[in-house]
Structures are given as structure tokens and as C-alpha cells.
């Protein structure tokens, strides 16, 4: 393939070569087309049509329709110059995007054809998806495993509606995904019927409240600038999804040279992340140094492995307890300063970094099912506790969707990226640390070492409860899985459904890729496709991907199983099959108790509308039907380790594997 930069500047674009290749293909068909021609002629004949065998269709095709679909295509002539969609591929390739998960559609057919024929189906490689939500979620998981965004294509109004839940998850989880939506803008030339149903004046309006930026290019030069701008905005912390509406006519139009030159492709230069104000950093450092019991609370603070190391430096400098809320792997849970959330109760200074919900961090809310529908609030901290916040999301808050949570007053607030601010904060703490407090800080660390060991014993004791029960306890499910993968360079790419947080409580999570976090918007249907996307990234990075997959989540988008098999994406998916939407079971049961409802004569009515039973879904058979190695249902806990060993061997051979495990509710 010729150099891409040459395509961007040459007056003889590669499209001539590409069109010759396509003409050659058609010529080959014509040369051997005697049979096809006779078939076309017979299809055009009414008598031949009458003798034609019945087709498995609700309505038989007309002779004209059959000819169009099965006959030799007529020579339509060839456009002069480079197709606009070929130039778009050059723009996309300039950003080194490796994969493009998508569900095919007519509104971006020109770009699709250019990607595979002109672009060689490499960087990006088109990955066939069964659903737009799965395509976006794959990009979501891929970024969290690799640190690089993917591109996906959506079809007009309906495709973007399908994708919208996954886009919202990415928004809430601060993950960059690039979404391009095909659209037919010009009503004078728009095909009637389905394409018009799927067109809109402004398709991006559907997702504008939960994307960082969007645009509708009206020229190829506009597209090149918008696409690079979209990538740049998405990749500037706080990260987030972006959207571009792409007109079908613009894809089809030839490139117009200006003064003999092609449209230019802007060079991508990353934007520096926002850093905390120096005065606020010094004030925060002074408060932390003077505190008797400082606590660090983190949620999405570590964007990269370097962020984990910086947090360890800060925590050890202060000998401060660290509460990792788990939206990323921010802090090693094997470190003695790693603490449960209860640590904040005695804190006199709390610094929160990239918290999703500072209010819920320092306040408790109890849903008491009161008649007015309101719960009760109570503070988790002391009245005099000082609060510090470093949060880049303050720069991104919008009005409509309430992902910013309830308002919390803090004493020092920095609208900045926490990881970028950490080096200056560490230096400010070192400068502010008086010699006479070093002994006090060291003693604080010794007390925390003891508390850490005591908490570890309590956690292991709790995990042992019901170890031999059937259905299998979630603690045993999680720990048997870890025993099977512990010798690999493993990554827990998702843990959907409530398994009592056993992975983050029991697995030794020390590397940034050990835990990728949750969905962000808590949208059911994230786990399966995000796991496949993360496993795709880990395949290239040489890591072993494992997911704790819940039953209800998988059934939102099971088609992604086929995508994983089709594209040979190795993933170990261990089902947390508790046969229900258990969170909702509990809601219904608690409300029934509050209202003093009588139990139905036929038994408990709580599972109505919340259970996934009778019939029981055979997830292993579902996975097998889509090309996976699978086994189940596993109900005896003593059979789990053997099955996991088999599944791990399959995944190491380069294929996806699923175990259908019957589990306790949580």
C-alpha cells in the first residue's frame, strides 16, 4: 500500500488504482458470465419465472428485483477522481485507530466500501457486530484496556438510538468513543421509504446531552478538521464520547482539488490535561500535612499505570489511608494503606480525586420506603472534617442528565485532572511537611498495617461462609476463578451483577490493568460487549482476559458472543447465573414488607417480573451456537475448578470460552 501522506497531497489519488481493481473484478465476472447472463435472461422471461422453484420468502421477488440481486450488474460508469469516502479513510488512518466495531448499514455504505477496498481493512479493521450498543460498548472496554479509542459507525436515527445506552455509559464512565452516524441530509435527493425514516435534520440531537462534542461536516475539508478535532476533544481529560453526523452524499461525492491540491489532513497534537491551580495545590498540601488522620478517596484518579504509582507516593508520604471506590484500579489492594470505606468516619481531612459522587462518599442515604417516597440522610463524617476535591468532571457538567449527583460543599475545590495534578501535590506536601511531624506520621502507618491485616482476616472469614453450598456462593465462584488464572498476566475486564465485590476484596489487584472498573452509567448490557472489547485489546497486548458475567446483562446483547468467535477474541466468561434480576427482587420484597402485603397462596410473589427461570436459559448452549467453547450448567462447587482449568486452556489457545455457573443471588 502506498504511503498515506502521498495520498493526501498527490494530484493522482489512489482512487484510480482502486477503481481499476474494481473494474477488473467486474471484468472477470463478465468474462465468465455466460451462465450468469443466461440466468438473467431466464429471470426476465415470464415463462421461466413461472417454472422457478419457490423461494423461502413471504413475497416472491419480481423479475426486475431478482435480476438486480442475482444478475451481472450493468456498467454504471465510473466517477472521476477520488471518492470522498476514500479521503475520509485517509483521515481516519492518520489517527492510527486499530479497529472499527460496527453493524453495517446503507447510510455509510460508501465509507464502509472504502474502508475495506481502499483502506485494505486494516487500521481500522472492520469488526462485524450484531447491535450498535455492543459496538460502542466494545469501544468502551477496549479503551479501558488499551488507553486508545475506537471508532464505530451507526445508521441514522435507528442506529444511534440503539447505541445511545452505550454512549451514555461511556459518558458517565469518562471514556472516549468516536461515533460516526450515517445520515441522508438532502431531502431533494434522499431515497424514499426506509432511508427517509432513518434520516433526520440533526441526528446528534439524540445524544448531545451526553457527548463532549458533535458536528455535521458539509465538505470533505470540514470532515478532516472535524474528525481530528473530535478525536482531540475525546482524548483530552475528562475523556468522553464524541459524535459526527456524516452525510451519505458527501461520502459519494468526488474530491475536488483546490489549486491542484487535495484537502489537507490536520496533524493531531494532544492537548495537555488541565492541572490544579498552584495556590489551591499548596493549600491542600498544607491541610493534608497538618491533619492527624487524612484519608485519600479515589474513583477514576489513575488514568494510566503511572497514576497508580503517583497515588502510592502520596499515600506513603502522608501514611494516609486510601479508599479505592473501584471505577478503575487506582491503588493496589495489597498495600497496607488500602482501606475500606469505613475509614472516612474518623478522618479530619478527606481528599477526593475524580469521585463520581462526593456527596454519597461523606453522607449516608437510607431508602426507608416511607410513604412520601423520601429516604433519610445522615453524615458519615465528623462535623469539623475538611474536604478537598480534585475533579476534572467539574469542567464537563451539563444540565439535563444527573450523572453529576447531589451537591456537596467542599473546602478546597480544583477543577483539574487528578493524575496530572498529583506530581505538584506530592512536591507541595514534601515542601510543607515539618520535621517534627514525621514520627507522628510513621506511627500512623504502623497502626494502619495492623488494621489492614485484621481487615484481611475478616474478609477471608466472610468469604468462607457457604463455601460448599449449591448453588455456588459468589465468593467461591470468584476465588476458584482467580485460582485458575493467577499464573497468567490476567485482567478482570468486567464483573457484572452483584457478587459482593469479592474480586476487589480478595484478588491481589496491583497492576492498572487488573481491574477496568464498571459501566459508568450502570446500564445493563455493558458487561458482555465491553468484556469482548477489552479482550480484543488484551489479545494484542498478550494479556489473559476474564469476566464475571451476569445472566441478565448477557441477554441484553448476546450477539456479541458471535463477534468474539468470528474475530477470534480470547475471553474467559464465567457466568454469575443467579437466575434473576436480584437487585429488583430485593426492591419488590422490601416494598411488599413495608406495605404489609399478604403472601400469595401459591407462594412468594416477589420474583414475578424479576426472575429468569422456567425456562432456565442454557447459556452454555447459547455460547456454543455462536462458536464458543462452553460448559454447564455447573451446580456442584467441586466441579468448578476442573471446568475452569479446561476453559483456561481453551482461552490460551486463542478462543473464547464460557462456563455457565449456577450461583447464589449475590
XYZ file of C-alpha atoms in Angstrom:
666
model
C 0.000 0.000 0.000
C 1.386 3.378 -0.942
C 2.258 5.890 1.716
C -0.826 7.578 3.147
C 0.739 11.024 3.211
C 1.273 10.750 -0.510
C -2.474 10.215 -0.979
C -3.210 13.371 0.960
C -1.105 15.559 -1.310
C -0.897 13.832 -4.696
C -2.936 15.093 -7.632
C -3.164 11.460 -8.799
C -5.054 9.898 -5.877
C -5.077 6.221 -5.302
C -8.741 6.007 -6.299
C -7.677 5.464 -9.944
C -5.841 2.335 -8.886
C -8.728 1.255 -6.686
C -11.302 1.791 -9.453
C -9.176 -0.248 -11.869
C -9.145 -3.063 -9.340
C -12.924 -2.895 -9.044
C -13.343 -2.768 -12.833
C -11.019 -5.746 -13.111
C -13.207 -7.661 -10.751
C -16.326 -6.834 -12.770
C -14.487 -7.702 -15.970
C -13.667 -11.110 -14.575
C -17.302 -11.661 -13.821
C -18.291 -10.589 -17.343
C -15.663 -12.832 -18.934
C -17.080 -15.867 -17.197
C -20.627 -14.560 -17.270
C -22.304 -16.779 -19.869
C -24.107 -18.729 -17.193
C -24.972 -15.577 -15.301
C -26.217 -13.894 -18.465
C -28.447 -16.801 -19.353
C -29.714 -16.811 -15.779
C -30.517 -13.132 -16.072
C -32.319 -13.678 -19.337
C -34.350 -16.522 -17.926
C -35.282 -14.435 -14.921
C -36.543 -11.764 -17.275
C -38.723 -14.346 -19.045
C -42.234 -14.745 -17.594
C -42.364 -18.417 -18.563
C -39.042 -19.135 -16.932
C -40.157 -17.214 -13.882
C -43.263 -19.360 -13.577
C -41.135 -22.520 -13.615
C -38.778 -21.183 -10.983
C -38.821 -23.134 -7.703
C -40.459 -21.493 -4.721
C -38.238 -19.231 -2.645
C -38.377 -19.101 1.167
C -39.831 -15.630 1.254
C -43.097 -14.048 2.264
C -43.363 -12.446 -1.184
C -41.561 -13.784 -4.261
C -39.242 -11.252 -5.891
C -40.248 -9.601 -9.096
C -38.263 -10.413 -12.215
C -36.703 -6.979 -12.044
C -35.770 -7.379 -8.390
C -34.320 -10.848 -8.915
C -32.278 -9.610 -11.853
C -30.905 -6.749 -9.803
C -29.895 -9.074 -6.964
C -28.596 -12.117 -8.862
C -27.662 -10.945 -12.351
C -24.486 -9.309 -13.620
C -24.505 -5.628 -12.643
C -24.589 -3.213 -15.569
C -21.645 -0.942 -16.223
C -22.753 2.190 -14.391
C -19.763 4.186 -15.465
C -17.119 5.372 -13.062
C -16.861 8.643 -11.246
C -13.901 10.837 -11.993
C -11.414 11.444 -9.279
C -11.116 10.127 -5.765
C -14.345 9.273 -3.915
C -14.903 11.404 -0.855
C -15.132 8.326 1.341
C -11.603 7.284 0.255
C -10.293 10.617 1.514
C -12.219 10.050 4.759
C -10.337 6.765 5.185
C -7.036 8.649 4.862
C -8.200 10.990 7.623
C -9.165 8.082 9.876
C -5.872 6.289 9.206
C -3.897 9.384 10.219
C -5.049 8.777 13.795
C -3.926 5.135 13.946
C -7.308 3.742 15.036
C -6.848 -0.020 15.072
C -10.404 -1.408 14.993
C -13.882 -0.365 13.948
C -16.673 -2.439 15.552
C -19.944 -1.741 13.756
C -23.217 -3.088 12.443
C -23.382 -2.480 8.685
C -25.903 -0.034 7.188
C -26.725 1.729 3.934
C -26.219 5.272 5.209
C -22.455 4.755 5.481
C -22.065 2.170 2.717
C -19.664 4.371 0.770
C -17.329 4.742 3.755
C -17.711 1.025 4.523
C -16.660 0.104 0.971
C -13.717 2.484 1.096
C -12.542 1.102 4.425
C -12.333 -2.451 3.138
C -11.308 -1.915 -0.517
C -9.341 1.322 -0.493
C -8.108 1.050 3.095
C -7.346 -2.665 2.948
C -9.450 -3.347 6.070
C -6.501 -2.506 8.292
C -6.180 0.300 10.819
C -9.044 0.273 11.206
C -10.164 -3.323 10.767
C -13.940 -3.635 10.443
C -15.387 -5.908 13.167
C -18.864 -7.230 12.449
C -21.276 -6.541 15.314
C -24.865 -7.643 15.807
C -26.002 -4.483 17.569
C -24.894 -0.853 17.794
C -24.968 -0.913 21.585
C -22.479 -3.772 21.512
C -20.251 -1.903 19.055
C -19.982 1.189 21.268
C -19.547 -0.901 24.429
C -16.716 -2.803 22.756
C -15.005 0.538 22.192
C -15.680 1.393 25.844
C -13.971 -1.754 27.103
C -11.170 -1.520 24.549
C -10.140 1.938 25.702
C -10.017 0.963 29.360
C -7.706 -1.937 28.493
C -5.501 -0.154 25.971
C -5.785 3.599 26.554
C -6.677 4.078 22.871
C -10.118 4.913 21.456
C -12.020 3.060 18.751
C -14.336 4.320 16.044
C -17.822 2.967 15.419
C -20.346 3.681 12.670
C -24.081 3.975 13.375
C -27.012 4.097 10.991
C -29.007 7.324 11.145
C -31.793 7.642 13.670
C -32.326 3.979 14.498
C -28.669 3.010 14.795
C -27.926 5.921 17.083
C -30.941 5.079 19.233
C -29.625 1.539 19.627
C -26.189 2.883 20.520
C -27.426 5.558 22.922
C -27.285 3.470 26.127
C -23.678 2.504 25.495
C -22.813 6.118 24.664
C -24.364 7.192 27.965
C -22.324 4.582 29.838
C -19.161 5.914 28.193
C -20.156 9.459 29.138
C -20.695 8.564 32.796
C -17.507 6.467 32.855
C -15.434 9.249 31.225
C -14.343 7.086 28.281
C -13.601 8.389 24.755
C -15.555 6.701 21.964
C -15.813 8.167 18.448
C -19.277 7.675 16.966
C -19.947 8.464 13.306
C -23.591 8.337 12.263
C -24.560 7.944 8.627
C -27.383 10.230 7.517
C -29.187 11.338 4.318
C -29.482 15.091 4.722
C -30.739 16.378 1.374
C -34.479 15.673 1.114
C -34.451 16.506 -2.599
C -32.207 13.527 -3.352
C -32.779 11.283 -0.348
C -34.131 7.832 -1.283
C -37.767 7.434 -0.252
C -39.033 4.823 2.175
C -36.645 3.316 4.692
C -33.731 5.763 4.189
C -36.088 8.671 4.891
C -37.472 7.001 8.009
C -33.875 6.669 9.173
C -32.822 10.238 8.362
C -33.056 13.378 10.476
C -32.120 17.018 10.262
C -29.906 16.603 13.332
C -29.276 13.011 14.403
C -26.733 14.125 17.013
C -29.515 15.850 18.964
C -30.386 12.451 20.452
C -27.028 12.129 22.208
C -25.903 15.752 22.544
C -26.563 15.901 26.285
C -24.119 13.069 26.934
C -21.359 13.641 24.403
C -18.472 16.089 24.762
C -18.821 17.480 21.248
C -20.530 16.811 17.924
C -20.551 18.160 14.384
C -22.115 17.737 10.925
C -19.461 18.282 8.231
C -20.666 19.773 4.943
C -17.441 19.363 2.964
C -14.502 16.973 2.900
C -12.167 19.625 4.287
C -14.728 20.197 7.020
C -14.757 16.442 7.718
C -10.979 16.209 8.081
C -10.911 19.079 10.548
C -13.947 17.841 12.466
C -12.704 14.272 12.748
C -9.299 15.285 14.089
C -10.980 17.815 16.395
C -13.392 15.146 17.641
C -10.500 12.782 18.386
C -8.615 15.558 20.172
C -11.599 16.552 22.319
C -12.432 12.946 23.186
C -8.836 12.302 24.276
C -8.487 15.390 26.477
C -9.317 14.672 30.157
C -12.016 14.459 31.225
C -12.457 11.931 28.448
C -15.807 11.378 26.803
C -17.658 10.251 23.667
C -17.979 12.468 20.592
C -20.324 12.230 17.593
C -20.147 13.167 13.912
C -23.116 13.079 11.546
C -21.889 12.010 8.122
C -23.986 12.780 5.058
C -24.282 9.922 2.546
C -23.924 12.326 -0.395
C -20.669 13.711 0.997
C -19.283 10.175 1.133
C -20.190 9.614 -2.521
C -19.015 12.951 -3.903
C -15.609 13.072 -5.599
C -12.762 15.003 -4.032
C -12.440 18.480 -5.519
C -8.887 19.696 -5.850
C -8.187 23.277 -4.800
C -5.390 24.820 -6.848
C -4.336 21.298 -7.775
C -4.121 20.144 -4.157
C -6.098 17.632 -2.097
C -7.843 18.748 1.099
C -5.315 18.661 3.909
C -5.405 16.435 6.977
C -4.639 18.326 10.215
C -1.907 16.872 12.383
C -3.112 15.529 15.721
C -1.288 17.028 18.683
C -2.657 16.019 22.119
C -3.951 18.728 24.422
C -2.278 18.947 27.830
C -4.682 17.844 30.592
C -5.907 20.562 32.982
C -3.763 20.866 36.115
C -4.746 22.151 39.549
C -4.124 25.801 40.417
C -0.790 26.164 42.227
C -2.311 28.150 45.092
C -5.056 25.580 45.660
C -2.495 22.759 45.481
C -0.395 24.404 48.214
C -3.455 24.983 50.395
C -4.494 21.341 50.001
C -0.978 20.144 50.824
C -0.910 22.248 53.999
C -4.241 20.802 55.156
C -3.094 17.224 54.473
C 0.218 17.680 56.297
C -1.429 19.205 59.380
C -4.132 16.513 59.554
C -3.993 13.859 62.261
C -5.956 11.355 60.180
C -6.007 12.237 56.475
C -7.846 9.906 54.107
C -7.478 9.747 50.329
C -10.579 8.640 48.394
C -10.156 7.784 44.703
C -12.529 6.655 41.972
C -11.121 7.419 38.483
C -7.920 9.105 39.633
C -5.434 6.775 37.920
C -5.923 7.055 34.163
C -2.716 5.091 33.447
C -0.277 2.818 35.334
C 1.741 5.935 36.177
C -1.254 7.248 38.104
C -1.174 4.215 40.396
C 2.477 4.881 41.218
C 1.799 8.542 41.976
C -1.016 7.661 44.369
C 1.255 5.237 46.201
C 3.838 8.015 46.570
C 1.319 10.447 48.026
C -0.207 7.884 50.384
C 3.178 6.754 51.726
C 4.405 10.327 52.124
C 1.397 11.058 54.366
C 0.881 7.485 55.644
C -2.744 8.190 54.755
C -5.395 5.529 54.312
C -6.658 5.115 50.752
C -10.244 4.193 49.899
C -10.479 2.998 46.297
C -14.095 3.217 45.137
C -13.307 0.996 42.182
C -14.284 2.723 38.954
C -10.669 1.988 37.989
C -7.773 0.167 39.617
C -6.338 3.234 41.338
C -4.393 1.798 44.266
C -3.004 -1.689 44.997
C -5.328 -3.522 47.374
C -2.277 -5.450 48.630
C -0.803 -2.226 50.029
C -1.180 -1.828 53.799
C -2.670 1.668 53.328
C -5.570 0.239 51.286
C -8.668 0.662 53.446
C -12.419 0.006 53.467
C -14.869 2.882 53.078
C -15.419 2.975 56.846
C -12.008 4.648 57.163
C -13.528 8.049 56.434
C -15.535 8.070 59.677
C -12.555 9.248 61.765
C -10.884 11.398 59.115
C -10.187 15.047 59.828
C -9.198 15.774 56.192
C -10.526 13.906 53.154
C -9.163 14.466 49.675
C -11.388 13.075 46.922
C -9.913 12.510 43.464
C -12.160 12.147 40.419
C -15.066 10.982 42.572
C -18.312 10.106 40.820
C -20.264 11.071 43.921
C -18.591 13.089 46.669
C -21.939 13.571 48.425
C -22.519 9.825 48.852
C -18.911 9.418 49.938
C -19.451 11.552 53.041
C -23.192 11.051 53.539
C -25.399 8.004 54.016
C -28.787 7.649 52.382
C -31.286 5.090 53.632
C -34.207 4.083 51.436
C -36.737 3.516 54.204
C -39.763 3.027 51.913
C -41.556 5.894 53.594
C -44.982 6.882 52.295
C -43.636 10.140 50.877
C -41.023 8.227 48.887
C -38.136 10.031 50.577
C -35.256 8.323 52.311
C -33.258 9.589 55.260
C -29.825 11.218 55.189
C -27.032 11.008 57.744
C -23.459 12.232 57.731
C -20.668 9.629 57.626
C -18.018 12.094 58.820
C -17.271 14.401 61.706
C -18.652 17.926 61.665
C -15.200 19.538 61.543
C -13.787 17.331 58.763
C -12.237 19.331 55.925
C -12.891 18.269 52.329
C -10.665 18.680 49.267
C -11.699 17.798 45.727
C -9.685 17.387 42.525
C -12.100 16.529 39.743
C -11.883 17.224 36.027
C -15.593 16.460 35.580
C -16.307 19.905 37.027
C -15.240 21.147 33.582
C -17.787 18.956 31.793
C -21.021 19.161 33.766
C -24.202 19.610 31.734
C -27.723 20.349 32.858
C -30.060 17.543 31.880
C -28.709 14.149 32.921
C -27.954 13.876 36.629
C -24.695 11.929 36.464
C -23.051 14.748 38.467
C -25.006 13.554 41.554
C -26.041 15.610 44.589
C -24.237 18.819 45.510
C -21.508 18.620 48.125
C -19.796 21.653 49.641
C -16.010 21.244 49.833
C -13.341 23.459 51.370
C -10.806 23.329 48.520
C -12.095 22.511 45.052
C -9.927 22.133 41.964
C -11.457 21.685 38.512
C -8.500 19.722 37.200
C -7.294 16.279 36.207
C -6.245 14.450 39.349
C -3.420 12.395 37.830
C -1.901 15.443 36.153
C -2.110 17.388 39.432
C -0.557 14.640 41.583
C 3.138 15.445 40.891
C 2.734 19.061 42.003
C 0.650 17.989 45.015
C 3.321 15.466 46.064
C 6.006 18.124 45.778
C 3.887 20.602 47.747
C 3.339 18.025 50.515
C 7.099 17.368 50.709
C 7.778 21.084 50.993
C 5.103 21.618 53.650
C 5.997 18.586 55.765
C 7.688 19.741 59.013
C 10.369 17.543 60.550
C 8.570 17.344 63.906
C 5.568 15.538 62.340
C 7.497 12.732 60.670
C 7.433 10.490 63.760
C 3.670 11.026 64.153
C 3.136 10.128 60.500
C 5.280 6.984 60.835
C 3.255 5.817 63.863
C 0.061 6.378 61.859
C 1.412 3.991 59.263
C 2.189 1.301 61.834
C -1.366 1.441 63.164
C -2.687 1.086 59.624
C -0.536 -2.007 58.983
C -2.247 -3.726 61.901
C -5.733 -2.592 60.795
C -5.024 -3.818 57.254
C -4.112 -7.320 58.416
C -7.165 -7.507 60.691
C -9.479 -6.472 57.852
C -7.915 -9.095 55.569
C -8.696 -11.833 58.090
C -12.306 -10.637 58.449
C -12.771 -10.628 54.676
C -11.411 -14.157 54.257
C -13.592 -15.408 57.088
C -16.676 -13.910 55.474
C -15.752 -15.428 52.104
C -15.602 -18.921 53.625
C -19.282 -18.860 54.616
C -21.304 -21.258 52.472
C -18.176 -22.416 50.650
C -19.580 -25.861 49.878
C -23.156 -24.807 49.166
C -25.103 -25.322 45.953
C -25.959 -23.095 44.134
C -22.362 -21.942 44.363
C -21.528 -18.973 46.587
C -20.288 -15.853 44.837
C -17.130 -15.876 46.973
C -16.257 -19.384 45.803
C -17.105 -18.514 42.195
C -14.715 -15.580 42.354
C -11.886 -17.346 44.184
C -11.984 -20.532 42.109
C -11.780 -18.293 39.046
C -8.764 -16.492 40.452
C -7.042 -19.780 41.277
C -7.432 -20.771 37.625
C -5.945 -17.550 36.172
C -3.478 -16.403 38.831
C -0.427 -17.625 36.911
C -1.402 -15.615 33.827
C -0.954 -11.906 33.177
C -4.659 -11.564 33.907
C -7.116 -8.710 33.584
C -10.589 -8.741 35.107
C -12.293 -6.915 32.265
C -15.780 -6.779 33.824
C -17.653 -8.045 36.848
C -21.347 -7.606 36.171
C -24.103 -8.372 38.614
C -23.601 -8.100 42.341
C -21.009 -10.579 43.577
C -20.494 -8.688 46.839
C -17.346 -7.017 45.447
C -15.375 -10.198 46.120
C -12.917 -9.613 43.246
C -11.723 -6.243 44.551
C -11.796 -7.545 48.127
C -9.927 -10.807 47.539
C -7.963 -10.741 44.295
C -4.484 -9.166 44.618
C -5.004 -6.173 42.335
C -1.661 -4.457 41.899
C -1.449 -3.526 38.215
C -3.566 -0.920 36.488
C -4.970 -3.474 34.025
C -6.011 -5.923 36.742
C -9.380 -4.191 37.102
C -11.049 -1.997 34.475
C -13.996 -0.781 36.530
C -17.723 -0.772 35.975
C -20.016 0.582 33.268
C -20.251 4.184 34.485
C -23.979 4.663 33.904
C -24.954 1.278 35.402
C -26.665 0.394 32.129
C -27.448 -3.320 31.946
C -25.975 -4.807 28.783
C -22.492 -3.328 29.237
C -20.646 -6.347 30.609
C -20.618 -8.762 27.678
C -19.644 -6.365 24.853
C -17.242 -4.323 26.998
C -15.525 -7.573 28.006
C -15.128 -8.543 24.361
C -13.734 -5.094 23.529
C -11.252 -5.238 26.408
C -10.294 -8.793 25.461
C -9.595 -7.565 21.926
C -7.109 -5.041 23.315
C -5.586 -7.608 25.674
C -5.191 -10.108 22.821
C -2.801 -7.682 21.148
C -1.094 -6.888 24.460
C -0.566 -10.551 25.430
C -2.831 -10.487 28.481
C -5.380 -13.045 29.669
C -8.922 -11.633 29.874
C -11.513 -12.915 32.329
C -15.022 -11.638 33.034
C -17.571 -12.399 35.742
C -20.653 -12.259 33.521
C -24.182 -11.919 34.910
C -27.150 -13.578 33.274
C -29.447 -10.593 32.780
C -26.636 -8.468 31.375
C -25.708 -11.062 28.755
C -29.267 -11.339 27.474
C -29.354 -7.628 26.620
C -26.771 -8.140 23.873
C -25.934 -11.839 23.370
C -24.987 -11.286 19.719
C -21.575 -10.042 20.819
C -20.686 -13.692 21.519
C -20.707 -14.273 17.769
C -18.469 -11.244 17.204
C -15.909 -12.647 19.659
C -15.900 -16.031 17.918
C -15.860 -14.519 14.430
C -12.830 -12.349 15.138
C -11.054 -14.896 17.378
C -11.073 -12.798 20.529
C -9.992 -14.958 23.504
C -12.033 -14.334 26.646
C -12.941 -16.430 29.679
C -16.530 -15.594 30.607
C -17.633 -17.101 33.929
C -21.382 -16.813 34.376
C -22.807 -15.445 37.603
C -26.093 -17.153 36.799
C -28.326 -16.327 39.752
C -31.388 -16.690 37.506
C -32.828 -13.276 38.146
C -32.500 -9.529 38.376
C -31.759 -9.866 42.057
C -31.461 -6.174 42.882
C -35.048 -5.723 41.712
C -36.166 -8.847 43.596
C -34.956 -7.175 46.784
C -36.672 -3.883 45.952
C -40.025 -5.598 45.418
C -39.706 -7.751 48.530
C -38.734 -4.832 50.772
C -41.617 -2.741 49.490
C -44.063 -5.613 49.980
C -42.867 -5.982 53.580
C -43.226 -2.260 54.216
C -46.792 -2.350 52.881
C -47.593 -5.463 54.894
C -48.742 -7.391 51.838
C -50.043 -10.898 52.451
C -48.125 -13.736 50.830
C -49.972 -15.201 47.886
C -51.410 -18.682 48.460
C -49.152 -20.035 45.736
C -46.062 -18.665 47.445
C -43.839 -15.597 47.320
C -44.838 -13.181 44.535
C -41.573 -11.225 44.718
C -39.936 -12.989 41.735
C -42.765 -12.058 39.361
C -41.205 -9.908 36.658
C -37.710 -10.254 38.139
C -36.733 -13.918 37.856
C -35.063 -15.521 34.839
C -36.360 -19.055 35.354
C -38.850 -21.535 33.922
C -37.466 -21.961 31.385
C -33.859 -21.712 32.545
C -31.627 -20.223 29.879
C -28.871 -22.581 28.796
C -26.135 -20.007 28.411
C -23.541 -22.619 27.531
C -25.683 -23.830 24.630
C -26.249 -20.235 23.536
C -22.482 -19.660 23.516
C -21.819 -22.922 21.645
C -24.306 -21.937 18.959
C -22.209 -18.821 18.314
C -18.865 -20.582 18.102
C -17.645 -20.594 21.716
C -16.296 -23.474 23.743
C -18.742 -23.736 26.651
C -19.756 -25.957 29.532
C -22.563 -26.135 32.087
C -24.717 -25.762 33.970
C -22.260 -26.188 36.832
C -24.110 -26.516 40.130
C -21.696 -28.616 42.199
C -18.904 -26.400 43.586
C -16.461 -29.314 43.469
C -16.796 -29.415 39.663
C -15.941 -25.774 39.186
C -12.137 -25.945 39.419
C -11.871 -28.740 36.829
C -14.143 -26.900 34.395
C -12.174 -23.670 34.866
C -8.919 -25.460 34.091
C -10.387 -26.695 30.800
C -11.727 -23.250 29.937
C -8.409 -21.517 30.654
C -6.628 -23.910 28.276
C -9.155 -23.047 25.550
C -8.672 -19.301 26.023
C -4.884 -19.673 25.971
C -5.243 -21.428 22.618
C -6.839 -18.239 21.258
C -10.577 -18.914 21.541
C -13.391 -17.629 23.794
C -14.800 -19.908 26.486
C -17.875 -19.655 28.723
C -18.844 -21.519 31.889
C -22.494 -21.460 32.912
C -22.316 -21.494 36.730
C -25.409 -21.549 38.943
C -24.769 -19.156 41.814
C -26.234 -17.720 44.974
C -28.057 -14.383 44.474
C -25.029 -12.266 45.466
